[in-house]
Amino acid sequence: MTTVLVLRPEPGATASAARAEAAGFRAVTAPLFTIAPVDWAPPTEPVDALMLTSANAVRHGGPALALFHDLPVHAVGIETAAIASAAGFRDVRIGPGDAAGLVAALPDGLRVLHLAGREHRPALPAQGLRRIVYAADPVTALPDAAREALAGGAIALLHSARAAATFAALVETAGLSRAGIAVAALSPAVAAAAGIGWRRCAIAGAPDDEALFRAANCR
């Protein structure tokens, strides 16, 4: 049975691990980030819609999110859209799966409010506003669970460019060889952030877990 190493923050790590096991993999979770809310104030300017590039903006946005429940929401992908709908947003549109594509697909002239992470700040349209509502702080060393899984041949799943770059740095700090590690990346941009030299770097054909699992399982 193929083992995959899930590195994304909780609760996404547990959700991805459950999907991986349902798909026939053994899953090990070792989140590389901890997520915490950041105090924020809604803008005084009127906005036409929200833009969400991470489900964590909904999970950690706090009570002020209710002020925007009647606005259209442009969510980066299926998971973020589902979390937004469950949180009470009534008009949720699913984007292409990456932040740059989501911004490019926004209607011209839309006054969008981007609820973002401290380190997740894609370019905004001319009339866009942004509020930082959460922070993702990286671990300082590769978790023991990750080291053990990699030693056993686990394939590391890279869900974001920041996770890919952080994983690569932690592997180097741990003194591990990239040549002995296989990774699967959610997109070409994520693969680029991971860098070169891995034993294998597979790229998902779509920005979702199921495609990532298929990429991981390719030999």
Short mmCIF file of C-alpha atoms in Angstrom, two decimals:
data_model
loop_
_atom_site.label_atom_id
_atom_site.label_comp_id
_atom_site.label_asym_id
_atom_site.label_seq_id
_atom_site.Cartn_x
_atom_site.Cartn_y
_atom_site.Cartn_z
CA MET A 1 0.00 0.00 0.00
CA THR A 2 1.33 3.44 -0.95
CA THR A 3 1.85 5.84 1.95
CA VAL A 4 1.24 9.56 1.50
CA LEU A 5 2.50 12.27 3.84
CA VAL A 6 -0.04 15.05 4.39
CA LEU A 7 1.67 18.31 5.34
CA ARG A 8 -1.15 20.86 5.17
CA PRO A 9 -2.46 22.54 8.33
CA GLU A 10 -5.35 21.21 10.37
CA PRO A 11 -8.23 20.65 9.92
CA GLY A 12 -7.36 20.22 6.25
CA ALA A 13 -4.71 17.62 7.07
CA THR A 14 -7.19 15.28 8.72
CA ALA A 15 -9.70 15.79 5.90
CA SER A 16 -7.11 15.04 3.21
CA ALA A 17 -5.85 12.01 5.15
CA ALA A 18 -9.38 10.62 5.36
CA ARG A 19 -9.86 11.10 1.61
CA ALA A 20 -6.51 9.45 0.95
CA GLU A 21 -7.38 6.41 3.04
CA ALA A 22 -10.77 6.15 1.33
CA ALA A 23 -8.88 6.11 -1.96
CA GLY A 24 -6.73 3.18 -0.82
CA PHE A 25 -3.64 4.90 0.58
CA ARG A 26 -2.08 4.82 4.00
CA ALA A 27 -1.93 8.43 5.21
CA VAL A 28 0.41 10.07 7.72
CA THR A 29 -0.29 13.63 8.85
CA ALA A 30 2.48 16.03 9.87
CA PRO A 31 1.26 19.63 9.46
CA LEU A 32 3.98 22.17 8.68
CA PHE A 33 1.93 25.17 9.84
CA THR A 34 -0.25 26.21 12.73
CA ILE A 35 -3.13 28.57 11.96
CA ALA A 36 -4.32 31.35 14.25
CA PRO A 37 -6.81 34.19 13.79
CA VAL A 38 -5.69 37.80 13.40
CA ASP A 39 -7.76 40.72 14.67
CA TRP A 40 -9.24 42.67 11.77
CA ALA A 41 -11.78 45.37 11.06
CA PRO A 42 -14.20 45.34 8.12
CA PRO A 43 -13.62 48.14 5.59
CA THR A 44 -15.76 51.24 5.77
CA GLU A 45 -15.89 51.39 1.98
CA PRO A 46 -18.70 49.48 0.23
CA VAL A 47 -17.72 46.23 -1.49
CA ASP A 48 -19.51 44.16 -4.12
CA ALA A 49 -18.19 40.69 -3.28
CA LEU A 50 -15.76 38.66 -1.20
CA MET A 51 -12.76 36.79 -2.53
CA LEU A 52 -11.57 33.73 -0.61
CA THR A 53 -8.29 32.06 -1.53
CA SER A 54 -8.28 29.76 1.50
CA ALA A 55 -10.88 28.04 3.63
CA ASN A 56 -8.89 29.28 6.64
CA ALA A 57 -10.23 32.78 6.03
CA VAL A 58 -13.69 31.41 6.80
CA ARG A 59 -12.57 29.21 9.67
CA HIS A 60 -10.74 32.08 11.41
CA GLY A 61 -12.54 35.18 10.17
CA GLY A 62 -14.68 35.48 13.28
CA PRO A 63 -18.08 37.12 13.84
CA ALA A 64 -17.47 39.94 11.35
CA LEU A 65 -17.97 37.46 8.51
CA ALA A 66 -21.71 37.61 9.14
CA LEU A 67 -21.72 41.19 7.82
CA PHE A 68 -21.01 39.82 4.36
CA HIS A 69 -23.30 36.78 4.17
CA ASP A 70 -25.50 38.44 1.55
CA LEU A 71 -22.63 39.26 -0.82
CA PRO A 72 -21.45 36.99 -3.63
CA VAL A 73 -18.36 34.99 -2.70
CA HIS A 74 -15.68 34.10 -5.24
CA ALA A 75 -13.92 31.06 -3.74
CA VAL A 76 -10.66 29.69 -5.08
CA GLY A 77 -11.87 26.08 -5.33
CA ILE A 78 -14.35 23.43 -4.30
CA GLU A 79 -13.20 22.97 -0.69
CA THR A 80 -13.15 26.68 0.10
CA ALA A 81 -16.56 27.09 -1.54
CA ALA A 82 -18.01 24.27 0.56
CA ILE A 83 -16.67 25.76 3.79
CA ALA A 84 -18.07 29.17 2.85
CA SER A 85 -21.51 27.73 2.12
CA ALA A 86 -21.51 25.83 5.41
CA ALA A 87 -20.62 29.07 7.23
CA GLY A 88 -23.74 30.84 5.95
CA PHE A 89 -22.68 32.52 2.71
CA ARG A 90 -25.59 32.24 0.30
CA ASP A 91 -24.09 32.98 -3.13
CA VAL A 92 -20.81 31.10 -3.53
CA ARG A 93 -19.05 30.79 -6.88
CA ILE A 94 -16.30 28.21 -7.41
CA GLY A 95 -13.08 29.42 -8.98
CA PRO A 96 -10.43 27.62 -11.02
CA GLY A 97 -8.39 26.34 -8.08
CA ASP A 98 -5.57 28.88 -7.89
CA ALA A 99 -5.44 32.47 -6.66
CA ALA A 100 -4.06 34.00 -9.85
CA GLY A 101 -6.75 32.32 -11.95
CA LEU A 102 -9.43 33.45 -9.53
CA VAL A 103 -8.32 37.09 -9.74
CA ALA A 104 -8.16 36.90 -13.53
CA ALA A 105 -11.72 35.54 -13.67
CA LEU A 106 -13.28 38.34 -11.60
CA PRO A 107 -15.66 40.65 -13.47
CA ASP A 108 -14.18 43.99 -14.51
CA GLY A 109 -14.78 46.78 -12.03
CA LEU A 110 -15.77 44.50 -9.16
CA ARG A 111 -15.04 46.02 -5.76
CA VAL A 112 -13.88 42.82 -4.11
CA LEU A 113 -12.77 42.30 -0.51
CA HIS A 114 -10.07 39.65 -0.17
CA LEU A 115 -10.03 37.95 3.24
CA ALA A 116 -6.53 36.58 3.38
CA GLY A 117 -3.74 35.01 5.35
CA ARG A 118 -0.81 37.13 6.48
CA GLU A 119 1.53 35.50 3.96
CA HIS A 120 -1.04 34.87 1.21
CA ARG A 121 -1.39 38.08 -0.78
CA PRO A 122 -1.96 37.56 -4.51
CA ALA A 123 -2.34 40.59 -6.72
CA LEU A 124 -5.74 42.25 -6.52
CA PRO A 125 -7.81 44.02 -9.15
CA ALA A 126 -7.62 47.83 -9.18
CA GLN A 127 -10.65 48.29 -6.92
CA GLY A 128 -9.84 45.40 -4.62
CA LEU A 129 -9.40 45.64 -0.85
CA ARG A 130 -7.72 43.17 1.49
CA ARG A 131 -7.98 42.30 5.15
CA ILE A 132 -5.63 39.87 6.90
CA VAL A 133 -7.74 37.55 9.05
CA TYR A 134 -5.38 34.70 9.93
CA ALA A 135 -1.71 33.77 10.12
CA ALA A 136 0.03 30.50 9.29
CA ASP A 137 3.24 30.02 11.24
CA PRO A 138 5.65 27.29 10.09
CA VAL A 139 7.18 24.67 12.32
CA THR A 140 10.89 25.07 12.98
CA ALA A 141 11.89 21.49 12.21
CA LEU A 142 10.58 18.61 10.16
CA PRO A 143 8.14 16.72 12.42
CA ASP A 144 9.24 13.29 13.60
CA ALA A 145 6.18 11.74 11.96
CA ALA A 146 7.27 13.21 8.63
CA ARG A 147 10.84 11.95 8.97
CA GLU A 148 9.64 8.45 9.81
CA ALA A 149 7.17 8.41 6.93
CA LEU A 150 9.78 9.64 4.45
CA ALA A 151 12.25 7.02 5.67
CA GLY A 152 9.59 4.43 4.85
CA GLY A 153 9.11 5.73 1.32
CA ALA A 154 6.06 7.97 1.80
CA ILE A 155 5.17 10.40 -0.97
CA ALA A 156 4.90 13.97 0.34
CA LEU A 157 1.76 15.82 -0.76
CA LEU A 158 2.35 19.52 -1.41
CA HIS A 159 -0.85 21.55 -1.37
CA SER A 160 0.57 25.08 -1.72
CA ALA A 161 3.64 26.93 -2.92
CA ARG A 162 4.46 28.04 0.61
CA ALA A 163 4.16 24.49 1.93
CA ALA A 164 6.40 23.26 -0.89
CA ALA A 165 9.10 25.84 -0.16
CA THR A 166 8.87 25.21 3.59
CA PHE A 167 9.07 21.44 3.12
CA ALA A 168 12.12 21.79 0.88
CA ALA A 169 13.87 23.98 3.45
CA LEU A 170 13.05 21.64 6.33
CA VAL A 171 14.29 18.63 4.38
CA GLU A 172 17.59 20.42 3.82
CA THR A 173 17.85 21.47 7.48
CA ALA A 174 17.18 17.87 8.53
CA GLY A 175 20.08 16.70 6.38
CA LEU A 176 17.89 14.54 4.16
CA SER A 177 18.56 14.00 0.47
CA ARG A 178 15.94 15.16 -2.00
CA ALA A 179 17.07 12.36 -4.29
CA GLY A 180 15.48 9.87 -1.92
CA ILE A 181 12.11 11.63 -1.59
CA ALA A 182 9.12 11.62 -3.93
CA VAL A 183 6.65 14.50 -3.89
CA ALA A 184 3.29 15.21 -5.52
CA ALA A 185 2.35 18.84 -6.14
CA LEU A 186 -1.12 20.32 -6.51
CA SER A 187 -0.09 22.51 -9.46
CA PRO A 188 2.92 23.47 -11.60
CA ALA A 189 3.42 26.57 -9.42
CA VAL A 190 3.58 24.38 -6.32
CA ALA A 191 6.08 22.08 -8.03
CA ALA A 192 8.22 25.07 -8.98
CA ALA A 193 8.25 26.25 -5.37
CA ALA A 194 9.50 22.83 -4.27
CA GLY A 195 12.50 23.12 -6.56
CA ILE A 196 14.41 20.36 -8.30
CA GLY A 197 16.34 17.27 -7.29
CA TRP A 198 13.52 15.13 -5.90
CA ARG A 199 13.43 11.43 -6.69
CA ARG A 200 10.13 12.13 -8.42
CA CYS A 201 7.91 15.19 -8.61
CA ALA A 202 4.41 14.42 -9.92
CA ILE A 203 1.96 17.22 -10.67
CA ALA A 204 -1.79 16.89 -10.24
CA GLY A 205 -3.93 17.34 -13.32
CA ALA A 206 -6.49 19.38 -11.36
CA PRO A 207 -6.31 21.39 -8.11
CA ASP A 208 -8.02 18.88 -5.83
CA ASP A 209 -7.07 16.00 -3.56
CA GLU A 210 -8.34 13.30 -5.88
CA ALA A 211 -6.08 14.48 -8.71
CA LEU A 212 -3.20 14.84 -6.25
CA PHE A 213 -3.67 11.23 -5.13
CA ARG A 214 -3.68 10.05 -8.74
CA ALA A 215 -0.43 11.92 -9.34
CA ALA A 216 1.10 10.38 -6.23
CA ASN A 217 0.14 6.91 -7.40
CA CYS A 218 1.73 7.24 -10.84
CA ARG A 219 4.94 5.29 -11.23
#
